[in-house]
Short mmCIF file of C-alpha atoms in Angstrom, two decimals:
data_model
loop_
_atom_site.label_atom_id
_atom_site.label_comp_id
_atom_site.label_asym_id
_atom_site.label_seq_id
_atom_site.Cartn_x
_atom_site.Cartn_y
_atom_site.Cartn_z
CA UNK A 1 13.99 -27.73 4.05
CA UNK A 2 14.46 -31.20 2.61
CA UNK A 3 18.18 -31.33 3.37
CA UNK A 4 17.59 -30.15 6.93
CA UNK A 5 14.86 -32.68 7.65
CA UNK A 6 16.90 -35.50 6.11
CA UNK A 7 19.91 -34.53 8.24
CA UNK A 8 17.75 -34.51 11.41
CA UNK A 9 16.14 -37.82 10.45
CA UNK A 10 19.46 -39.54 9.84
CA UNK A 11 20.78 -38.44 13.25
CA UNK A 12 18.01 -40.51 14.78
CA UNK A 13 18.69 -43.75 12.98
CA UNK A 14 17.38 -46.01 10.26
CA UNK A 15 13.85 -47.37 10.56
CA UNK A 16 14.44 -50.15 8.06
CA UNK A 17 12.90 -51.05 4.73
CA UNK A 18 9.46 -49.78 3.77
CA UNK A 19 8.61 -53.30 2.56
CA UNK A 20 10.40 -56.59 1.88
CA UNK A 21 10.03 -58.73 -1.26
CA UNK A 22 12.76 -61.44 -1.09
CA UNK A 23 10.88 -64.06 -3.15
CA UNK A 24 10.02 -61.93 -6.18
CA UNK A 25 12.03 -61.85 -9.38
CA UNK A 26 13.05 -58.69 -11.28
CA UNK A 27 9.70 -58.47 -13.04
CA UNK A 28 7.88 -58.70 -9.71
CA UNK A 29 10.08 -56.02 -8.21
CA UNK A 30 9.42 -53.77 -11.18
CA UNK A 31 5.69 -54.18 -10.69
CA UNK A 32 6.01 -53.19 -7.02
CA UNK A 33 8.11 -50.14 -7.93
CA UNK A 34 5.52 -49.03 -10.49
CA UNK A 35 3.04 -48.45 -7.66
CA UNK A 36 5.48 -46.26 -5.71
CA UNK A 37 6.19 -42.60 -6.29
CA UNK A 38 9.08 -40.27 -5.57
CA UNK A 39 8.58 -38.26 -2.36
CA UNK A 40 10.54 -35.07 -1.94
CA UNK A 41 13.22 -36.23 -4.35
CA UNK A 42 13.60 -39.61 -2.59
CA UNK A 43 13.18 -42.33 -5.20
CA UNK A 44 11.89 -45.85 -4.46
CA UNK A 45 14.32 -48.70 -5.17
CA UNK A 46 14.61 -52.41 -4.38
CA UNK A 47 17.86 -54.01 -3.25
CA UNK A 48 18.89 -56.57 -5.87
CA UNK A 49 22.38 -57.48 -4.65
CA UNK A 50 24.59 -56.89 -1.62
CA UNK A 51 28.37 -56.60 -2.00
CA UNK A 52 31.09 -55.94 0.55
CA UNK A 53 31.44 -52.22 -0.23
CA UNK A 54 28.16 -51.38 -1.99
CA UNK A 55 24.69 -52.57 -2.88
CA UNK A 56 22.90 -52.78 -6.21
CA UNK A 57 19.36 -51.46 -6.47
CA UNK A 58 16.64 -51.67 -9.09
CA UNK A 59 15.01 -48.30 -9.75
CA UNK A 60 11.60 -47.48 -11.15
CA UNK A 61 12.94 -46.79 -14.65
CA UNK A 62 14.19 -50.39 -14.83
CA UNK A 63 17.88 -49.58 -14.47
CA UNK A 64 20.16 -51.16 -11.87
CA UNK A 65 22.56 -48.85 -10.07
CA UNK A 66 25.10 -48.97 -7.26
CA UNK A 67 24.77 -47.35 -3.83
CA UNK A 68 28.16 -46.88 -2.17
CA UNK A 69 28.76 -48.12 1.38
CA UNK A 70 30.01 -44.65 2.29
CA UNK A 71 26.47 -43.28 1.91
CA UNK A 72 25.05 -46.01 4.19
CA UNK A 73 27.24 -45.61 7.26
CA UNK A 74 24.76 -43.25 8.92
CA UNK A 75 22.13 -46.03 9.12
CA UNK A 76 22.42 -47.07 12.74
CA UNK A 77 19.16 -48.82 13.69
CA UNK A 78 16.55 -46.68 15.40
CA UNK A 79 15.83 -47.87 18.95
CA UNK A 80 13.63 -45.00 20.16
CA UNK A 81 13.43 -41.22 19.84
CA UNK A 82 16.63 -40.73 21.83
CA UNK A 83 18.66 -43.86 21.07
CA UNK A 84 20.19 -45.63 18.10
CA UNK A 85 21.88 -48.99 17.84
CA UNK A 86 25.43 -49.96 16.92
CA UNK A 87 27.27 -48.47 13.99
CA UNK A 88 26.93 -50.78 10.95
CA UNK A 89 30.17 -52.21 9.59
CA UNK A 90 28.99 -53.52 6.20
CA UNK A 91 26.03 -53.13 3.83
CA UNK A 92 24.48 -56.41 5.02
CA UNK A 93 24.08 -54.83 8.48
CA UNK A 94 21.68 -52.28 6.95
CA UNK A 95 19.67 -53.92 4.15
CA UNK A 96 18.65 -57.31 2.78
CA UNK A 97 17.98 -58.45 -0.74
CA UNK A 98 14.40 -57.56 -1.69
CA UNK A 99 14.17 -54.51 0.60
CA UNK A 100 12.11 -51.59 -0.71
CA UNK A 101 14.19 -48.55 0.26
CA UNK A 102 14.60 -44.89 -0.69
CA UNK A 103 17.58 -43.40 -2.50
CA UNK A 104 18.59 -39.80 -3.07
CA UNK A 105 20.06 -38.98 -6.46
CA UNK A 106 23.01 -36.59 -6.31
CA UNK A 107 23.90 -33.97 -8.89
CA UNK A 108 26.52 -36.33 -10.37
CA UNK A 109 23.92 -39.11 -10.73
CA UNK A 110 25.21 -41.23 -7.85
CA UNK A 111 22.69 -42.65 -5.40
CA UNK A 112 22.70 -42.41 -1.60
CA UNK A 113 20.71 -44.44 0.91
CA UNK A 114 17.91 -42.33 2.43
CA UNK A 115 14.51 -42.60 4.08
CA UNK A 116 11.44 -40.36 4.11
CA UNK A 117 11.62 -38.21 7.27
CA UNK A 118 8.81 -38.55 9.78
CA UNK A 119 9.38 -35.08 11.24
CA UNK A 120 7.94 -32.16 9.31
CA UNK A 121 8.93 -28.55 8.87
CA UNK A 122 7.95 -25.17 7.51
CA UNK A 123 9.87 -22.18 6.24
CA UNK A 124 8.59 -18.79 5.11
CA UNK A 125 10.51 -15.70 4.10
CA UNK A 126 9.13 -12.17 3.71
CA UNK A 127 10.38 -8.86 2.39
CA UNK A 128 10.15 -6.71 5.54
CA UNK A 129 9.61 -3.58 3.43
CA UNK A 130 6.16 -4.62 2.19
CA UNK A 131 5.40 -8.19 3.34
CA UNK A 132 5.96 -9.85 -0.04
CA UNK A 133 6.34 -13.61 0.40
CA UNK A 134 9.70 -14.47 -1.18
CA UNK A 135 9.78 -18.16 -0.26
CA UNK A 136 7.32 -20.59 1.32
CA UNK A 137 7.41 -24.32 1.87
CA UNK A 138 4.81 -25.96 4.04
CA UNK A 139 6.36 -29.39 4.51
CA UNK A 140 8.86 -31.96 3.31
CA UNK A 141 6.95 -32.86 0.14
CA UNK A 142 3.54 -32.12 -1.32
CA UNK A 143 3.37 -35.75 -2.51
CA UNK A 144 3.60 -36.83 1.13
CA UNK A 145 1.17 -34.27 2.59
CA UNK A 146 -0.87 -31.39 1.15
CA UNK A 147 -1.02 -29.70 4.56
CA UNK A 148 0.60 -26.25 4.50
CA UNK A 149 2.28 -25.86 7.87
CA UNK A 150 3.32 -22.25 7.18
CA UNK A 151 -0.28 -21.04 7.18
CA UNK A 152 -2.22 -23.82 8.90
CA UNK A 153 -0.10 -25.31 11.70
CA UNK A 154 -0.55 -23.49 15.00
CA UNK A 155 2.27 -24.49 17.33
CA UNK A 156 3.89 -23.04 20.42
CA UNK A 157 6.85 -20.80 19.47
CA UNK A 158 8.69 -21.23 22.77
CA UNK A 159 11.48 -18.75 23.40
CA UNK A 160 11.22 -17.26 19.91
CA UNK A 161 8.20 -15.38 21.35
CA UNK A 162 10.31 -13.65 24.02
CA UNK A 163 11.38 -10.67 21.86
CA UNK A 164 7.78 -9.44 21.86
CA UNK A 165 7.76 -9.45 25.67
CA UNK A 166 11.18 -7.79 25.86
CA UNK A 167 10.10 -5.11 23.39
CA UNK A 168 7.05 -4.38 25.53
CA UNK A 169 9.34 -4.04 28.56
CA UNK A 170 11.60 -1.55 26.74
CA UNK A 171 8.58 0.61 25.97
CA UNK A 172 7.51 0.34 29.61
CA UNK A 173 10.71 1.94 30.91
CA UNK A 174 13.12 -0.98 31.15
CA UNK A 175 16.45 -0.81 29.36
CA UNK A 176 18.81 -3.38 27.87
CA UNK A 177 20.96 -2.91 31.01
CA UNK A 178 18.15 -3.29 33.56
CA UNK A 179 18.80 -6.04 36.10
CA UNK A 180 16.23 -8.80 36.65
CA UNK A 181 16.64 -11.60 39.15
CA UNK A 182 17.13 -15.01 37.55
CA UNK A 183 16.03 -17.01 40.60
CA UNK A 184 13.44 -19.69 41.45
CA UNK A 185 9.79 -18.70 41.57
CA UNK A 186 6.57 -20.61 42.01
CA UNK A 187 2.94 -19.86 41.32
CA UNK A 188 0.10 -21.31 43.39
CA UNK A 189 -3.47 -21.51 42.13
CA UNK A 190 -5.56 -20.17 45.06
CA UNK A 191 -8.52 -22.35 44.06
CA UNK A 192 -6.93 -25.72 43.36
CA UNK A 193 -3.61 -25.44 45.17
CA UNK A 194 -1.85 -26.46 41.96
CA UNK A 195 1.76 -25.29 41.88
CA UNK A 196 3.72 -24.22 38.80
CA UNK A 197 7.48 -23.98 39.15
CA UNK A 198 8.91 -22.74 35.85
CA UNK A 199 12.55 -23.53 35.18
CA UNK A 200 15.39 -22.53 32.93
CA UNK A 201 16.22 -25.22 30.41
CA UNK A 202 19.40 -26.23 32.27
CA UNK A 203 17.95 -25.91 35.80
CA UNK A 204 20.48 -23.25 36.77
CA UNK A 205 19.95 -19.76 38.20
CA UNK A 206 22.25 -16.80 37.57
CA UNK A 207 20.87 -14.25 40.03
CA UNK A 208 20.60 -10.60 38.94
CA UNK A 209 21.27 -10.44 35.20
CA UNK A 210 21.00 -7.73 32.56
CA UNK A 211 18.05 -7.94 30.18
CA UNK A 212 20.32 -8.08 27.13
CA UNK A 213 22.23 -11.04 28.55
CA UNK A 214 19.03 -12.75 29.68
CA UNK A 215 17.65 -12.62 26.14
CA UNK A 216 20.66 -14.07 24.37
CA UNK A 217 20.97 -16.72 27.08
CA UNK A 218 17.20 -17.30 26.87
CA UNK A 219 16.57 -17.27 30.62
CA UNK A 220 12.96 -18.30 31.20
CA UNK A 221 12.59 -16.92 34.71
CA UNK A 222 13.72 -13.47 33.63
CA UNK A 223 11.06 -13.43 30.91
CA UNK A 224 8.40 -14.38 33.45
CA UNK A 225 9.50 -11.69 35.88
CA UNK A 226 9.51 -9.12 33.10
CA UNK A 227 5.94 -10.09 32.28
CA UNK A 228 5.04 -9.74 35.96
CA UNK A 229 6.51 -6.26 36.03
CA UNK A 230 4.80 -4.93 32.89
CA UNK A 231 1.50 -6.75 33.41
CA UNK A 232 -0.21 -9.38 31.29
CA UNK A 233 -2.93 -7.09 29.94
CA UNK A 234 -0.35 -4.55 28.80
CA UNK A 235 1.68 -7.30 27.13
CA UNK A 236 -1.38 -8.73 25.36
CA UNK A 237 -2.35 -5.28 24.08
CA UNK A 238 1.22 -4.60 23.00
CA UNK A 239 1.57 -7.79 20.94
CA UNK A 240 -1.30 -6.62 18.71
CA UNK A 241 1.17 -4.23 17.13
CA UNK A 242 2.95 -7.24 15.63
CA UNK A 243 -0.22 -8.67 14.11
CA UNK A 244 -0.43 -11.62 16.52
CA UNK A 245 -3.97 -12.95 17.08
CA UNK A 246 -4.97 -12.15 20.63
CA UNK A 247 -7.33 -15.10 20.87
CA UNK A 248 -4.34 -17.44 20.49
CA UNK A 249 -2.37 -15.83 23.34
CA UNK A 250 -2.79 -17.25 26.87
CA UNK A 251 -3.69 -14.75 29.56
CA UNK A 252 -1.23 -16.08 32.10
CA UNK A 253 2.47 -15.96 32.87
CA UNK A 254 3.27 -18.88 30.58
CA UNK A 255 2.86 -16.33 27.78
CA UNK A 256 6.45 -15.25 28.51
CA UNK A 257 7.66 -18.75 27.60
CA UNK A 258 5.89 -18.84 24.24
CA UNK A 259 2.83 -20.98 24.98
CA UNK A 260 0.75 -19.11 22.40
CA UNK A 261 -0.49 -21.00 19.34
CA UNK A 262 0.94 -19.28 16.26
CA UNK A 263 1.71 -20.15 12.67
CA UNK A 264 5.15 -19.66 11.13
CA UNK A 265 3.66 -16.94 8.89
CA UNK A 266 2.38 -15.04 11.94
CA UNK A 267 5.78 -15.27 13.59
CA UNK A 268 7.55 -13.99 10.47
CA UNK A 269 5.06 -11.13 10.21
CA UNK A 270 5.76 -10.17 13.82
CA UNK A 271 9.53 -10.22 13.36
CA UNK A 272 9.17 -8.03 10.25
CA UNK A 273 8.38 -5.12 12.60
CA UNK A 274 11.87 -5.42 14.08
CA UNK A 275 13.45 -5.97 10.68
CA UNK A 276 12.04 -2.82 9.06
CA UNK A 277 12.49 -0.44 11.98
CA UNK A 278 9.01 -0.49 13.47
CA UNK A 279 6.41 -0.76 10.68
CA UNK A 280 3.51 -3.21 10.35
CA UNK A 281 3.32 -4.97 6.96
CA UNK A 282 0.84 -7.53 5.65
CA UNK A 283 2.12 -10.70 3.92
CA UNK A 284 0.96 -11.10 0.34
CA UNK A 285 1.61 -13.67 -2.37
CA UNK A 286 0.33 -12.33 -5.69
CA UNK A 287 2.03 -9.22 -7.06
CA UNK A 288 0.28 -8.97 -10.42
CA UNK A 289 -2.29 -10.76 -12.60
CA UNK A 290 -2.15 -10.32 -16.36
CA UNK A 291 -4.62 -11.48 -18.97
CA UNK A 292 -3.51 -13.69 -21.83
CA UNK A 293 -3.46 -10.55 -23.96
CA UNK A 294 -0.96 -8.89 -21.66
CA UNK A 295 -3.46 -6.59 -19.98
CA UNK A 296 -2.83 -6.07 -16.28
CA UNK A 297 -5.95 -7.13 -14.41
CA UNK A 298 -4.57 -6.71 -10.91
CA UNK A 299 -1.50 -5.11 -9.39
CA UNK A 300 -0.80 -5.38 -5.67
CA UNK A 301 -0.45 -2.14 -3.76
CA UNK A 302 0.63 -3.31 -0.30
CA UNK A 303 1.41 -0.80 2.45
CA UNK A 304 5.17 -0.20 2.25
CA UNK A 305 7.77 1.13 4.63
CA UNK A 306 8.56 4.71 3.55
CA UNK A 307 11.69 5.03 1.44
CA UNK A 308 12.88 7.85 3.72
CA UNK A 309 11.14 7.26 7.03
CA UNK A 310 13.25 9.74 8.93
CA UNK A 311 14.41 9.00 12.43
CA UNK A 312 10.99 7.94 13.68
CA UNK A 313 12.49 8.26 17.14
CA UNK A 314 9.72 10.31 18.65
CA UNK A 315 6.89 8.58 16.82
CA UNK A 316 4.34 7.27 19.26
CA UNK A 317 3.34 3.66 18.50
CA UNK A 318 -0.38 3.38 17.95
CA UNK A 319 -2.83 0.53 17.94
CA UNK A 320 -2.75 -1.50 14.75
CA UNK A 321 -5.36 -0.28 12.28
CA UNK A 322 -6.01 -0.72 8.60
CA UNK A 323 -3.42 0.48 6.14
CA UNK A 324 -3.37 4.18 5.24
CA UNK A 325 -5.54 4.55 2.12
CA UNK A 326 -3.79 5.39 -1.12
CA UNK A 327 -3.97 9.06 -2.10
CA UNK A 328 -5.15 8.15 -5.58
CA UNK A 329 -5.26 5.40 -8.13
CA UNK A 330 -1.98 3.51 -8.08
CA UNK A 331 -0.52 5.67 -5.31
CA UNK A 332 1.60 3.60 -2.91
CA UNK A 333 0.04 2.89 0.47
CA UNK A 334 2.19 3.70 3.48
CA UNK A 335 2.78 1.12 6.18
CA UNK A 336 1.78 2.14 9.66
CA UNK A 337 4.42 2.72 12.29
CA UNK A 338 3.55 0.57 15.30
CA UNK A 339 6.86 0.58 17.17
CA UNK A 340 9.23 3.36 18.13
CA UNK A 341 12.26 3.19 15.82
CA UNK A 342 14.55 3.35 18.86
CA UNK A 343 12.87 0.34 20.46
CA UNK A 344 13.13 -1.61 17.19
CA UNK A 345 16.81 -0.69 16.84
CA UNK A 346 17.68 -1.71 20.41
CA UNK A 347 15.78 -4.98 19.99
CA UNK A 348 17.70 -5.73 16.79
CA UNK A 349 20.94 -5.05 18.65
CA UNK A 350 19.89 -7.50 21.37
CA UNK A 351 18.81 -10.12 18.83
CA UNK A 352 22.16 -9.76 17.05
CA UNK A 353 23.73 -10.86 20.33
CA UNK A 354 21.69 -14.08 20.19
CA UNK A 355 23.81 -14.91 17.13
CA UNK A 356 27.08 -13.37 18.36
CA UNK A 357 26.95 -14.75 21.90
CA UNK A 358 23.88 -16.89 22.47
CA UNK A 359 21.88 -19.88 21.35
CA UNK A 360 22.29 -19.19 17.59
CA UNK A 361 26.08 -18.88 17.44
CA UNK A 362 26.39 -21.42 14.64
CA UNK A 363 24.90 -18.74 12.31
CA UNK A 364 28.24 -16.91 12.62
CA UNK A 365 29.49 -19.34 9.98
CA UNK A 366 27.50 -17.33 7.40
CA UNK A 367 30.09 -14.59 7.88
CA UNK A 368 27.58 -11.73 8.07
CA UNK A 369 27.33 -8.89 10.57
CA UNK A 370 23.70 -7.99 9.84
CA UNK A 371 21.84 -11.04 11.16
CA UNK A 372 19.51 -11.03 14.16
CA UNK A 373 17.05 -13.57 15.50
CA UNK A 374 15.91 -15.89 18.25
CA UNK A 375 15.74 -19.64 18.76
CA UNK A 376 12.73 -21.32 20.29
CA UNK A 377 12.21 -24.78 21.83
CA UNK A 378 9.08 -25.94 23.64
CA UNK A 379 8.65 -28.38 26.51
CA UNK A 380 10.02 -31.85 25.78
CA UNK A 381 11.51 -30.51 22.54
CA UNK A 382 8.21 -30.91 20.67
CA UNK A 383 8.70 -27.79 18.56
CA UNK A 384 11.93 -26.20 17.32
CA UNK A 385 11.97 -22.68 15.86
CA UNK A 386 14.24 -19.99 14.56
CA UNK A 387 13.00 -16.58 13.47
CA UNK A 388 15.62 -14.18 12.16
CA UNK A 389 16.26 -11.40 9.71
CA UNK A 390 18.34 -8.71 8.16
CA UNK A 391 17.03 -5.71 6.21
CA UNK A 392 16.31 -7.78 3.09
CA UNK A 393 14.56 -10.89 4.41
CA UNK A 394 12.74 -11.96 7.57
CA UNK A 395 12.55 -15.75 7.74
CA UNK A 396 10.96 -18.23 10.14
CA UNK A 397 11.76 -21.95 10.23
CA UNK A 398 9.88 -24.56 12.28
CA UNK A 399 10.47 -28.29 12.75
CA UNK A 400 8.28 -30.78 14.62
CA UNK A 401 5.97 -33.77 14.25
CA UNK A 402 2.42 -33.30 13.00
CA UNK A 403 1.23 -35.27 16.01
CA UNK A 404 3.37 -33.56 18.67
CA UNK A 405 6.11 -35.70 20.16
CA UNK A 406 9.66 -35.05 21.29
CA UNK A 407 12.28 -34.36 18.64
CA UNK A 408 14.85 -35.85 21.04
CA UNK A 409 16.70 -34.80 24.19
CA UNK A 410 19.50 -33.03 22.35
CA UNK A 411 17.38 -31.34 19.68
CA UNK A 412 16.60 -27.64 20.03
CA UNK A 413 15.78 -24.66 17.88
CA UNK A 414 19.50 -24.07 17.45
CA UNK A 415 20.18 -27.62 16.26
CA UNK A 416 17.10 -28.38 14.13
CA UNK A 417 15.44 -25.19 12.87
CA UNK A 418 18.47 -22.89 12.70
CA UNK A 419 20.34 -25.02 10.12
CA UNK A 420 17.31 -24.80 7.78
CA UNK A 421 17.21 -21.02 8.25
CA UNK A 422 20.96 -20.74 7.64
CA UNK A 423 20.83 -22.81 4.47
CA UNK A 424 18.10 -20.60 3.03
CA UNK A 425 19.48 -17.24 4.20
CA UNK A 426 22.99 -18.11 3.08
CA UNK A 427 21.69 -18.54 -0.47
CA UNK A 428 19.18 -15.67 -0.38
CA UNK A 429 21.76 -13.15 0.88
CA UNK A 430 24.67 -14.32 -1.25
CA UNK A 431 26.58 -11.33 -2.69
CA UNK A 432 24.23 -8.87 -0.96
CA UNK A 433 25.87 -6.17 1.18
CA UNK A 434 25.06 -5.93 4.91
CA UNK A 435 21.68 -4.32 5.43
CA UNK A 436 19.80 -3.34 8.56
CA UNK A 437 17.57 -0.32 9.28
CA UNK A 438 19.65 2.82 9.92
CA UNK A 439 20.23 3.99 13.46
CA UNK A 440 17.50 6.47 14.40
CA UNK A 441 17.97 9.71 16.28
CA UNK A 442 17.33 9.77 20.00
CA UNK A 443 19.68 7.01 21.14
CA UNK A 444 22.39 7.22 23.80
CA UNK A 445 25.50 5.12 24.32
CA UNK A 446 26.56 5.01 27.95
CA UNK A 447 29.28 3.12 29.77
CA UNK A 448 27.57 0.74 32.17
CA UNK A 449 28.70 -1.06 35.28
CA UNK A 450 27.99 -4.76 34.57
CA UNK A 451 27.17 -5.45 38.23
CA UNK A 452 24.68 -2.65 38.89
CA UNK A 453 23.39 -1.75 35.42
CA UNK A 454 24.02 1.89 36.32
CA UNK A 455 26.21 4.43 34.58
CA UNK A 456 29.76 3.32 35.30
CA UNK A 457 31.95 5.42 37.52
CA UNK A 458 35.29 6.51 36.01
CA UNK A 459 37.71 3.60 36.04
CA UNK A 460 35.04 1.00 36.87
CA UNK A 461 36.35 -2.48 35.91
CA UNK A 462 34.54 -4.34 33.15
CA UNK A 463 32.45 -1.33 32.11
CA UNK A 464 31.01 -1.46 28.60
CA UNK A 465 28.85 0.66 26.31
CA UNK A 466 25.12 0.00 26.08
CA UNK A 467 22.36 1.47 23.89
CA UNK A 468 19.58 3.50 25.50
CA UNK A 469 16.56 5.46 24.44
CA UNK A 470 17.37 9.04 25.42
CA UNK A 471 13.93 9.22 27.06
CA UNK A 472 14.79 6.22 29.28
CA UNK A 473 18.45 6.69 30.28
CA UNK A 474 20.20 4.44 32.81
CA UNK A 475 20.27 5.49 36.46
CA UNK A 476 23.38 7.43 37.53
CA UNK A 477 26.01 5.58 39.52
CA UNK A 478 24.96 7.32 42.74
CA UNK A 479 21.56 5.62 42.56
CA UNK A 480 20.80 2.16 43.87
CA UNK A 481 19.82 -0.11 41.01
CA UNK A 482 16.58 -1.97 41.78
CA UNK A 483 16.48 -5.60 40.78
CA UNK A 484 12.91 -6.63 39.89
CA UNK A 485 12.12 -10.04 41.25
CA UNK A 486 14.82 -9.94 43.92
CA UNK A 487 12.28 -9.52 46.70
CA UNK A 488 10.65 -12.79 45.61
CA UNK A 489 13.52 -14.85 47.01
CA UNK A 490 13.95 -15.75 50.65
CA UNK A 491 17.36 -15.63 52.31
CA UNK A 492 17.55 -19.44 52.33
CA UNK A 493 17.30 -19.58 48.54
CA UNK A 494 13.73 -20.86 48.42
CA UNK A 495 11.30 -19.15 46.09
CA UNK A 496 8.43 -17.16 47.53
CA UNK A 497 5.04 -18.38 46.31
CA UNK A 498 3.08 -15.97 44.13
CA UNK A 499 -0.72 -16.24 43.91
CA UNK A 500 -1.64 -17.83 40.63
CA UNK A 501 -4.74 -15.71 40.16
CA UNK A 502 -4.15 -15.32 36.44
CA UNK A 503 -4.13 -19.09 35.72
#
């Protein structure tokens, strides 16, 4: 978390010294340093001398140490949230004698120029088998802020919410190969005349596109049309299976773009359903409490995913209820299945493509084949997310400002939050074998025509295999493939207005 926020902060320039004491002597500087404290590993220091290739700083312990010019080259002056000034050419371009600055001590004892990040972040990691919290950090440093953003900060998840909508669509009869029209659309409020014209992040339109491709390319208009097709009430009911608080979900089409207000812990809990093959688990922190005499006073008995859940393919998802009671004292509680195993497996396959082909491709550098997840970025880049998993850990990372403001034009979930997630997961999964839920019974693999989404005719060019629930197979090649949303577009390319009666 700290490394990721420091890296983001340094991309956006140097804000200058925290204070300036040019007239004080060493004793005066020492007195000023005594009132400062280390924040997130960033130590206070005062510049005592400036050389051509380094600076000397006085630290709080009274020692004087060198900071190499190499560690200062990043410090282009901050102009605004999207601009920095010229590259410095010497230490004097960055600091002055008497500046109160921050330094980061490396493992070898050397110091680097740093500054306390203004952006904040959160990261939480769960065991998808029972909800055990394996890692949690609610901000850059507790010394800076006691606010726990994992459990307290409700922010919009953006596109990282889309998998819940896509999952609902799969259980409503859509398939990963279904075609949806990625074309302009507008909504008109019949009472105020207010118009909402949602866009894709790059203002392009791809026309009819397969659901799988639309997810890994994060096409906003496809998500909205899917929500139109399945219905908002159905989608709101469906998301309860993932433990998401209904009162925080908007009852309008912006829901498809992630305008709910959710905490990172709630997002991780929701993604755990995909990660464990369709079971609802409850996050918990304390596993056991012992007395000072070694007597166990409390032992957690969280609902767990069955060790041998079977295929689960024909299990009917039910409304989320309380955990199944234990059969007796100490008997393990069984987590409730809330999602068909086949739906969970297909969704994981689609979310793996987000990493293989989509907005999270940089995670390929981890060299693992068992990673799945989704990036999320909100309007004006105010929130950046990545939620992802394998069978061992489900982890959510968020970055943003406590008082919402843009992270910058070129900052997205894939550039800000994903690196934090990768750094953690790379360490957490080191030396662990690939692990995802096993493939359940009741799936089909069919060769699909990429243009129609139908079963490919023999010899069809570009045909590929796609996963299907055997109870929702693709249409045969003799059938015309409907394209939901296509009728919304006029022949001149203009979007047909849709009554905005749900806004």
